[in-house]
PDB file of C-alpha atoms in Angstrom:
ATOM      1  CA  ASP X   1     -21.334   4.589   0.932  1.00 54.00           C
ATOM      2  CA  THR X   2     -20.998   2.396  -2.168  1.00 77.00           C
ATOM      3  CA  GLY X   3     -17.302   2.977  -2.779  1.00 94.00           C
ATOM      4  CA  VAL X   4     -14.385   0.609  -2.250  1.00 97.00           C
ATOM      5  CA  SER X   5     -14.009  -0.157   1.434  1.00 97.00           C
ATOM      6  CA  GLN X   6     -10.809  -1.227   3.154  1.00 98.00           C
ATOM      7  CA  ASP X   7     -10.349  -2.497   6.658  1.00 98.00           C
ATOM      8  CA  PRO X   8      -8.558  -1.691   8.857  1.00 98.00           C
ATOM      9  CA  ARG X   9      -7.557   1.863   7.967  1.00 97.00           C
ATOM     10  CA  HIS X  10      -4.480   1.661  10.163  1.00 97.00           C
ATOM     11  CA  LYS X  11      -2.473  -1.253  11.489  1.00 98.00           C
ATOM     12  CA  ILE X  12       0.578  -1.239  13.722  1.00 98.00           C
ATOM     13  CA  THR X  13       2.295  -4.562  14.137  1.00 98.00           C
ATOM     14  CA  LYS X  14       5.527  -5.917  15.491  1.00 98.00           C
ATOM     15  CA  ARG X  15       8.123  -7.273  13.131  1.00 98.00           C
ATOM     16  CA  GLY X  16       7.590 -10.952  12.508  1.00 98.00           C
ATOM     17  CA  GLN X  17       3.828 -10.905  13.041  1.00 98.00           C
ATOM     18  CA  ASN X  18       1.289 -11.772  10.373  1.00 98.00           C
ATOM     19  CA  VAL X  19      -1.294  -9.237   9.224  1.00 98.00           C
ATOM     20  CA  THR X  20      -4.371  -9.482   7.031  1.00 98.00           C
ATOM     21  CA  PHE X  21      -6.183  -6.688   5.252  1.00 98.00           C
ATOM     22  CA  ARG X  22      -9.629  -6.792   3.721  1.00 98.00           C
ATOM     23  CA  CYS X  23     -11.012  -5.043   0.670  1.00 98.00           C
ATOM     24  CA  ASP X  24     -14.666  -4.838  -0.309  1.00 97.00           C
ATOM     25  CA  PRO X  25     -14.948  -3.664  -3.918  1.00 97.00           C
ATOM     26  CA  ILE X  26     -17.872  -1.870  -5.456  1.00 95.00           C
ATOM     27  CA  SER X  27     -20.704  -4.331  -5.896  1.00 93.00           C
ATOM     28  CA  GLU X  28     -20.509  -6.353  -9.131  1.00 88.00           C
ATOM     29  CA  HIS X  29     -17.090  -5.069 -10.070  1.00 93.00           C
ATOM     30  CA  ASN X  30     -15.229  -7.972 -11.646  1.00 92.00           C
ATOM     31  CA  ARG X  31     -11.727  -6.607 -11.404  1.00 94.00           C
ATOM     32  CA  LEU X  32      -9.942  -6.081  -8.109  1.00 96.00           C
ATOM     33  CA  TYR X  33      -6.425  -4.707  -7.725  1.00 96.00           C
ATOM     34  CA  TRP X  34      -3.968  -4.394  -4.876  1.00 97.00           C
ATOM     35  CA  TYR X  35      -1.319  -1.687  -4.841  1.00 96.00           C
ATOM     36  CA  ARG X  36       1.318  -0.646  -2.344  1.00 97.00           C
ATOM     37  CA  GLN X  37       2.418   2.952  -1.818  1.00 97.00           C
ATOM     38  CA  THR X  38       5.389   4.219   0.150  1.00 95.00           C
ATOM     39  CA  LEU X  39       5.905   7.821   1.158  1.00 92.00           C
ATOM     40  CA  GLY X  40       6.546  10.149  -1.760  1.00 90.00           C
ATOM     41  CA  GLN X  41       6.036   7.468  -4.377  1.00 92.00           C
ATOM     42  CA  GLY X  42       3.167   6.562  -6.643  1.00 94.00           C
ATOM     43  CA  PRO X  43       1.248   3.348  -6.025  1.00 95.00           C
ATOM     44  CA  GLU X  44       3.006   0.148  -7.128  1.00 94.00           C
ATOM     45  CA  PHE X  45       0.989  -2.673  -8.598  1.00 93.00           C
ATOM     46  CA  LEU X  46       0.966  -5.899  -6.579  1.00 96.00           C
ATOM     47  CA  THR X  47      -1.704  -8.158  -8.036  1.00 96.00           C
ATOM     48  CA  TYR X  48      -5.136  -8.276  -9.595  1.00 94.00           C
ATOM     49  CA  PHE X  49      -8.134 -10.585  -9.759  1.00 95.00           C
ATOM     50  CA  GLN X  50     -10.736 -11.180 -12.395  1.00 94.00           C
ATOM     51  CA  ASN X  51     -13.622 -12.486 -10.293  1.00 94.00           C
ATOM     52  CA  GLU X  52     -11.986 -15.128  -8.072  1.00 94.00           C
ATOM     53  CA  ALA X  53      -9.034 -15.809 -10.377  1.00 95.00           C
ATOM     54  CA  GLN X  54      -5.706 -14.168  -9.562  1.00 94.00           C
ATOM     55  CA  LEU X  55      -4.408 -13.315 -13.010  1.00 93.00           C
ATOM     56  CA  GLU X  56      -1.206 -11.420 -12.403  1.00 91.00           C
ATOM     57  CA  LYS X  57       1.282 -10.967  -9.582  1.00 92.00           C
ATOM     58  CA  SER X  58       4.094  -8.455  -9.470  1.00 91.00           C
ATOM     59  CA  ARG X  59       7.589  -9.603  -8.587  1.00 88.00           C
ATOM     60  CA  LEU X  60       7.169  -7.209  -5.641  1.00 83.00           C
ATOM     61  CA  LEU X  61       4.800  -9.802  -4.195  1.00 85.00           C
ATOM     62  CA  SER X  62       7.252 -12.011  -2.345  1.00 89.00           C
ATOM     63  CA  ASP X  63       6.431 -15.422  -0.910  1.00 93.00           C
ATOM     64  CA  ARG X  64       5.395 -13.728   2.322  1.00 96.00           C
ATOM     65  CA  PHE X  65       2.494 -12.040   0.562  1.00 96.00           C
ATOM     66  CA  SER X  66      -0.672 -13.830  -0.441  1.00 96.00           C
ATOM     67  CA  ALA X  67      -3.939 -12.500  -1.763  1.00 97.00           C
ATOM     68  CA  GLU X  68      -7.287 -14.208  -2.172  1.00 97.00           C
ATOM     69  CA  ARG X  69     -10.690 -13.407  -3.522  1.00 97.00           C
ATOM     70  CA  PRO X  70     -12.549 -16.616  -2.700  1.00 93.00           C
ATOM     71  CA  LYS X  71     -16.023 -15.866  -3.992  1.00 88.00           C
ATOM     72  CA  GLY X  72     -15.198 -13.139  -6.404  1.00 87.00           C
ATOM     73  CA  SER X  73     -16.430 -10.482  -4.003  1.00 92.00           C
ATOM     74  CA  PHE X  74     -14.206  -9.244  -1.157  1.00 97.00           C
ATOM     75  CA  SER X  75     -10.465  -9.845  -1.150  1.00 98.00           C
ATOM     76  CA  THR X  76      -7.837 -10.301   1.543  1.00 98.00           C
ATOM     77  CA  LEU X  77      -4.138  -9.533   1.448  1.00 98.00           C
ATOM     78  CA  GLU X  78      -2.003 -11.326   4.010  1.00 98.00           C
ATOM     79  CA  ILE X  79       1.587 -10.551   4.876  1.00 98.00           C
ATOM     80  CA  GLN X  80       3.427 -13.173   6.870  1.00 98.00           C
ATOM     81  CA  ARG X  81       6.459 -12.503   9.044  1.00 98.00           C
ATOM     82  CA  THR X  82       6.241  -8.759   8.524  1.00 98.00           C
ATOM     83  CA  GLU X  83       9.409  -6.741   8.060  1.00 97.00           C
ATOM     84  CA  GLN X  84       9.992  -3.027   8.552  1.00 96.00           C
ATOM     85  CA  GLY X  85      10.222  -2.630   4.790  1.00 96.00           C
ATOM     86  CA  ASP X  86       6.590  -3.708   4.531  1.00 97.00           C
ATOM     87  CA  SER X  87       5.515  -0.440   6.150  1.00 98.00           C
ATOM     88  CA  ALA X  88       3.415   1.282   3.509  1.00 97.00           C
ATOM     89  CA  MET X  89      -0.096   2.167   2.429  1.00 97.00           C
ATOM     90  CA  TYR X  90      -1.884  -0.788   0.868  1.00 98.00           C
ATOM     91  CA  LEU X  91      -4.511   0.289  -1.632  1.00 98.00           C
ATOM     92  CA  CYS X  92      -7.303  -1.709  -3.166  1.00 98.00           C
ATOM     93  CA  ALA X  93      -9.133  -0.750  -6.348  1.00 97.00           C
ATOM     94  CA  SER X  94     -11.934  -2.221  -8.400  1.00 96.00           C
ATOM     95  CA  SER X  95     -13.306  -1.757 -11.890  1.00 93.00           C
ATOM     96  CA  GLU X  96     -16.432  -2.948 -13.652  1.00 90.00           C
ATOM     97  CA  SER X  97     -14.800  -5.144 -16.239  1.00 81.00           C
ATOM     98  CA  PRO X  98     -11.467  -5.833 -17.932  1.00 76.00           C
ATOM     99  CA  GLY X  99     -11.960  -3.166 -20.556  1.00 73.00           C
ATOM    100  CA  HIS X 100     -13.401  -0.509 -18.305  1.00 77.00           C
ATOM    101  CA  PRO X 101     -11.027   2.440 -18.076  1.00 79.00           C
ATOM    102  CA  ILE X 102     -11.891   3.661 -14.600  1.00 90.00           C
ATOM    103  CA  ALA X 103     -10.580   2.098 -11.420  1.00 93.00           C
ATOM    104  CA  PHE X 104     -12.075   3.153  -8.102  1.00 95.00           C
ATOM    105  CA  PHE X 105      -9.676   3.145  -5.182  1.00 97.00           C
ATOM    106  CA  GLY X 106     -10.312   2.689  -1.509  1.00 97.00           C
ATOM    107  CA  GLN X 107      -8.740   4.895   1.129  1.00 96.00           C
ATOM    108  CA  GLY X 108      -6.115   2.307   1.892  1.00 97.00           C
ATOM    109  CA  THR X 109      -4.733   0.509   4.920  1.00 98.00           C
ATOM    110  CA  ARG X 110      -1.666   2.111   6.423  1.00 97.00           C
ATOM    111  CA  LEU X 111       0.660  -0.528   7.832  1.00 98.00           C
ATOM    112  CA  THR X 112       3.411   0.353  10.280  1.00 98.00           C
ATOM    113  CA  VAL X 113       5.822  -2.393  11.269  1.00 98.00           C
ATOM    114  CA  VAL X 114       7.768  -1.632  14.450  1.00 97.00           C
TER     115      VAL X 114
ATOM    116  CA  ASP F   1       6.222  -0.825 -18.712  1.00 60.00           C
ATOM    117  CA  ALA F   2       5.320   2.274 -20.637  1.00 60.00           C
ATOM    118  CA  LYS F   3       6.821   5.331 -18.962  1.00 86.00           C
ATOM    119  CA  THR F   4       5.592   8.839 -18.343  1.00 92.00           C
ATOM    120  CA  THR F   5       7.559  11.899 -17.255  1.00 94.00           C
ATOM    121  CA  GLN F   6       6.028  14.695 -15.203  1.00 96.00           C
ATOM    122  CA  PRO F   7       7.433  17.679 -13.313  1.00 97.00           C
ATOM    123  CA  ASN F   8       7.904  16.998  -9.624  1.00 96.00           C
ATOM    124  CA  SER F   9       5.787  19.942  -8.536  1.00 97.00           C
ATOM    125  CA  MET F  10       3.824  22.928  -9.774  1.00 98.00           C
ATOM    126  CA  GLU F  11       2.165  25.866  -8.147  1.00 97.00           C
ATOM    127  CA  SER F  12      -0.954  27.734  -9.121  1.00 96.00           C
ATOM    128  CA  ASN F  13      -3.061  30.590  -7.851  1.00 96.00           C
ATOM    129  CA  GLU F  14      -6.627  29.942  -6.871  1.00 97.00           C
ATOM    130  CA  GLU F  15      -9.214  30.603  -9.603  1.00 96.00           C
ATOM    131  CA  GLU F  16      -6.569  30.462 -12.335  1.00 96.00           C
ATOM    132  CA  PRO F  17      -6.144  27.734 -14.968  1.00 96.00           C
ATOM    133  CA  VAL F  18      -3.504  25.067 -14.449  1.00 97.00           C
ATOM    134  CA  HIS F  19      -1.751  23.127 -17.184  1.00 98.00           C
ATOM    135  CA  LEU F  20      -0.091  19.928 -16.006  1.00 98.00           C
ATOM    136  CA  PRO F  21       2.256  18.456 -18.640  1.00 97.00           C
ATOM    137  CA  CYS F  22       3.161  14.843 -19.238  1.00 97.00           C
ATOM    138  CA  ASN F  23       5.617  13.269 -21.660  1.00 95.00           C
ATOM    139  CA  HIS F  24       5.078   9.717 -22.872  1.00 92.00           C
ATOM    140  CA  SER F  25       7.386   9.323 -25.843  1.00 91.00           C
ATOM    141  CA  THR F  26       7.235   5.505 -25.787  1.00 88.00           C
ATOM    142  CA  ILE F  27       3.457   5.367 -26.041  1.00 88.00           C
ATOM    143  CA  SER F  28       2.071   2.724 -28.381  1.00 86.00           C
ATOM    144  CA  GLY F  29      -0.791   3.222 -30.765  1.00 83.00           C
ATOM    145  CA  THR F  30      -3.330   1.545 -28.528  1.00 84.00           C
ATOM    146  CA  ASP F  31      -2.312   3.062 -25.172  1.00 86.00           C
ATOM    147  CA  TYR F  32      -4.888   5.259 -23.527  1.00 90.00           C
ATOM    148  CA  ILE F  33      -3.612   8.175 -21.452  1.00 92.00           C
ATOM    149  CA  HIS F  34      -5.130   8.240 -17.979  1.00 94.00           C
ATOM    150  CA  TRP F  35      -4.968  10.906 -15.301  1.00 96.00           C
ATOM    151  CA  TYR F  36      -5.639  10.235 -11.663  1.00 97.00           C
ATOM    152  CA  ARG F  37      -5.152  12.471  -8.665  1.00 97.00           C
ATOM    153  CA  GLN F  38      -4.532  11.701  -5.028  1.00 97.00           C
ATOM    154  CA  LEU F  39      -5.594  14.056  -2.292  1.00 95.00           C
ATOM    155  CA  PRO F  40      -3.807  13.856   1.059  1.00 90.00           C
ATOM    156  CA  SER F  41      -4.677  10.691   2.974  1.00 88.00           C
ATOM    157  CA  GLN F  42      -6.933   9.436   0.174  1.00 93.00           C
ATOM    158  CA  GLY F  43      -6.676   6.782  -2.492  1.00 96.00           C
ATOM    159  CA  PRO F  44      -6.176   7.879  -6.104  1.00 97.00           C
ATOM    160  CA  GLU F  45      -9.212   9.264  -7.899  1.00 96.00           C
ATOM    161  CA  TYR F  46      -9.950   9.053 -11.616  1.00 95.00           C
ATOM    162  CA  VAL F  47      -9.819  12.375 -13.425  1.00 97.00           C
ATOM    163  CA  ILE F  48      -9.944  11.771 -17.177  1.00 96.00           C
ATOM    164  CA  HIS F  49      -8.631   9.574 -19.975  1.00 94.00           C
ATOM    165  CA  GLY F  50      -8.234   9.755 -23.743  1.00 93.00           C
ATOM    166  CA  LEU F  51      -6.691   8.116 -26.780  1.00 91.00           C
ATOM    167  CA  THR F  52      -6.200  10.654 -29.550  1.00 90.00           C
ATOM    168  CA  SER F  53      -8.737  13.452 -29.391  1.00 86.00           C
ATOM    169  CA  ASN F  54      -8.942  16.109 -26.744  1.00 91.00           C
ATOM    170  CA  VAL F  55     -11.380  15.185 -23.980  1.00 94.00           C
ATOM    171  CA  ASN F  56     -13.470  17.223 -21.591  1.00 95.00           C
ATOM    172  CA  ASN F  57     -15.400  16.277 -18.497  1.00 93.00           C
ATOM    173  CA  ARG F  58     -16.736  18.084 -15.469  1.00 92.00           C
ATOM    174  CA  MET F  59     -13.398  17.875 -13.679  1.00 91.00           C
ATOM    175  CA  ALA F  60     -10.862  18.747 -16.354  1.00 96.00           C
ATOM    176  CA  SER F  61      -9.794  18.759 -19.974  1.00 97.00           C
ATOM    177  CA  LEU F  62      -7.150  16.579 -21.571  1.00 97.00           C
ATOM    178  CA  ALA F  63      -5.197  17.911 -24.512  1.00 97.00           C
ATOM    179  CA  ILE F  64      -3.270  15.258 -26.446  1.00 96.00           C
ATOM    180  CA  ALA F  65      -0.491  16.176 -28.859  1.00 95.00           C
ATOM    181  CA  GLU F  66      -0.931  15.102 -32.452  1.00 94.00           C
ATOM    182  CA  ASP F  67       1.976  12.650 -32.230  1.00 93.00           C
ATOM    183  CA  ARG F  68       0.618  11.444 -28.846  1.00 93.00           C
ATOM    184  CA  LYS F  69       4.042  11.729 -27.254  1.00 94.00           C
ATOM    185  CA  SER F  70       2.791  14.278 -24.738  1.00 95.00           C
ATOM    186  CA  SER F  71      -0.407  15.430 -23.141  1.00 96.00           C
ATOM    187  CA  THR F  72      -1.617  18.187 -20.833  1.00 97.00           C
ATOM    188  CA  LEU F  73      -4.206  18.045 -18.107  1.00 98.00           C
ATOM    189  CA  ILE F  74      -6.042  21.334 -17.817  1.00 98.00           C
ATOM    190  CA  LEU F  75      -7.863  22.433 -14.695  1.00 97.00           C
ATOM    191  CA  HIS F  76      -9.817  25.444 -15.824  1.00 95.00           C
ATOM    192  CA  ARG F  77     -10.125  27.178 -12.464  1.00 95.00           C
ATOM    193  CA  ALA F  78      -7.978  25.765  -9.705  1.00 96.00           C
ATOM    194  CA  THR F  79      -9.432  25.682  -6.221  1.00 96.00           C
ATOM    195  CA  LEU F  80      -7.781  24.840  -2.923  1.00 96.00           C
ATOM    196  CA  ARG F  81      -9.488  21.439  -3.129  1.00 95.00           C
ATOM    197  CA  ASP F  82      -7.505  20.675  -6.286  1.00 97.00           C
ATOM    198  CA  ALA F  83      -4.255  20.560  -4.326  1.00 97.00           C
ATOM    199  CA  ALA F  84      -3.131  16.980  -4.834  1.00 97.00           C
ATOM    200  CA  VAL F  85      -0.650  14.706  -6.567  1.00 98.00           C
ATOM    201  CA  TYR F  86      -1.597  14.285 -10.224  1.00 98.00           C
ATOM    202  CA  TYR F  87      -0.558  11.112 -12.008  1.00 97.00           C
ATOM    203  CA  CYS F  88      -0.293  10.704 -15.755  1.00 95.00           C
ATOM    204  CA  ILE F  89      -0.560   7.003 -16.517  1.00 93.00           C
ATOM    205  CA  LEU F  90      -0.352   4.696 -19.470  1.00 88.00           C
ATOM    206  CA  LYS F  91      -2.277   1.540 -18.814  1.00 79.00           C
ATOM    207  CA  TYR F  92       0.110  -1.369 -19.213  1.00 72.00           C
ATOM    208  CA  GLY F  93      -1.717  -4.579 -19.977  1.00 73.00           C
ATOM    209  CA  ASN F  94      -4.439  -4.836 -17.408  1.00 78.00           C
ATOM    210  CA  LYS F  95      -3.004  -2.528 -14.824  1.00 84.00           C
ATOM    211  CA  LEU F  96      -2.351   1.147 -14.201  1.00 88.00           C
ATOM    212  CA  VAL F  97       1.366   1.843 -13.809  1.00 87.00           C
ATOM    213  CA  PHE F  98       1.892   4.953 -11.702  1.00 90.00           C
ATOM    214  CA  GLY F  99       4.938   7.203 -11.713  1.00 88.00           C
ATOM    215  CA  ALA F 100       5.787   9.702  -8.979  1.00 89.00           C
ATOM    216  CA  GLY F 101       3.313  12.274 -10.276  1.00 95.00           C
ATOM    217  CA  THR F 102       3.202  16.073  -9.986  1.00 98.00           C
ATOM    218  CA  ILE F 103       2.471  17.711  -6.660  1.00 98.00           C
ATOM    219  CA  LEU F 104       0.114  20.604  -7.350  1.00 98.00           C
ATOM    220  CA  ARG F 105       0.054  23.391  -4.793  1.00 98.00           C
ATOM    221  CA  VAL F 106      -2.721  25.957  -4.996  1.00 97.00           C
ATOM    222  CA  LYS F 107      -2.250  29.340  -3.371  1.00 96.00           C
ATOM    223  CA  SER F 108      -5.127  31.428  -2.138  1.00 92.00           C
TER     224      SER F 108
END
């Protein structure tokens, strides 16, 4: 399977714990995006990378959230001191280049904070 | 962010065409109109995009109004596998900005 891969698919954590999600984009895709989706809503943009550079962060991305893409390949999204409001689906997407119109999404990581 | 307006839900019969409308009255001259869909428990999937002219691909057709303030996604023959949430999106800067989308239900 050469699509966007996300791991884990599901994560249950206790409030206050830290969690980290991984995204492997399609090979050689320069752009990588993170989105968050709550029930009944469309995905909300969190941040994106051009290669290893993080170029934009949404104001939704509080200080507890950090994302990296150290070698311009896979990316991680970490949430520190999780809160119940962080419960959501976290989606990763990649695209070939800045001007390419198509983004390919992974299946997401569903986070439940109890 | 550029905004789109879609009906909350629509229903269609299997094997019949479906027309999914979208209003985007604040669209700028350089905004492309994108459509994605999201099947249950899946990430969004690209459907089609266009700027001014009508567009066709193997999945759907996109009809864009002459003033570009609205567009319609056309599924020519709906199947049960087309049941999904359909998002009409204007790309804002470097990112796709999703609304709540239209839930499409397909009846057999």
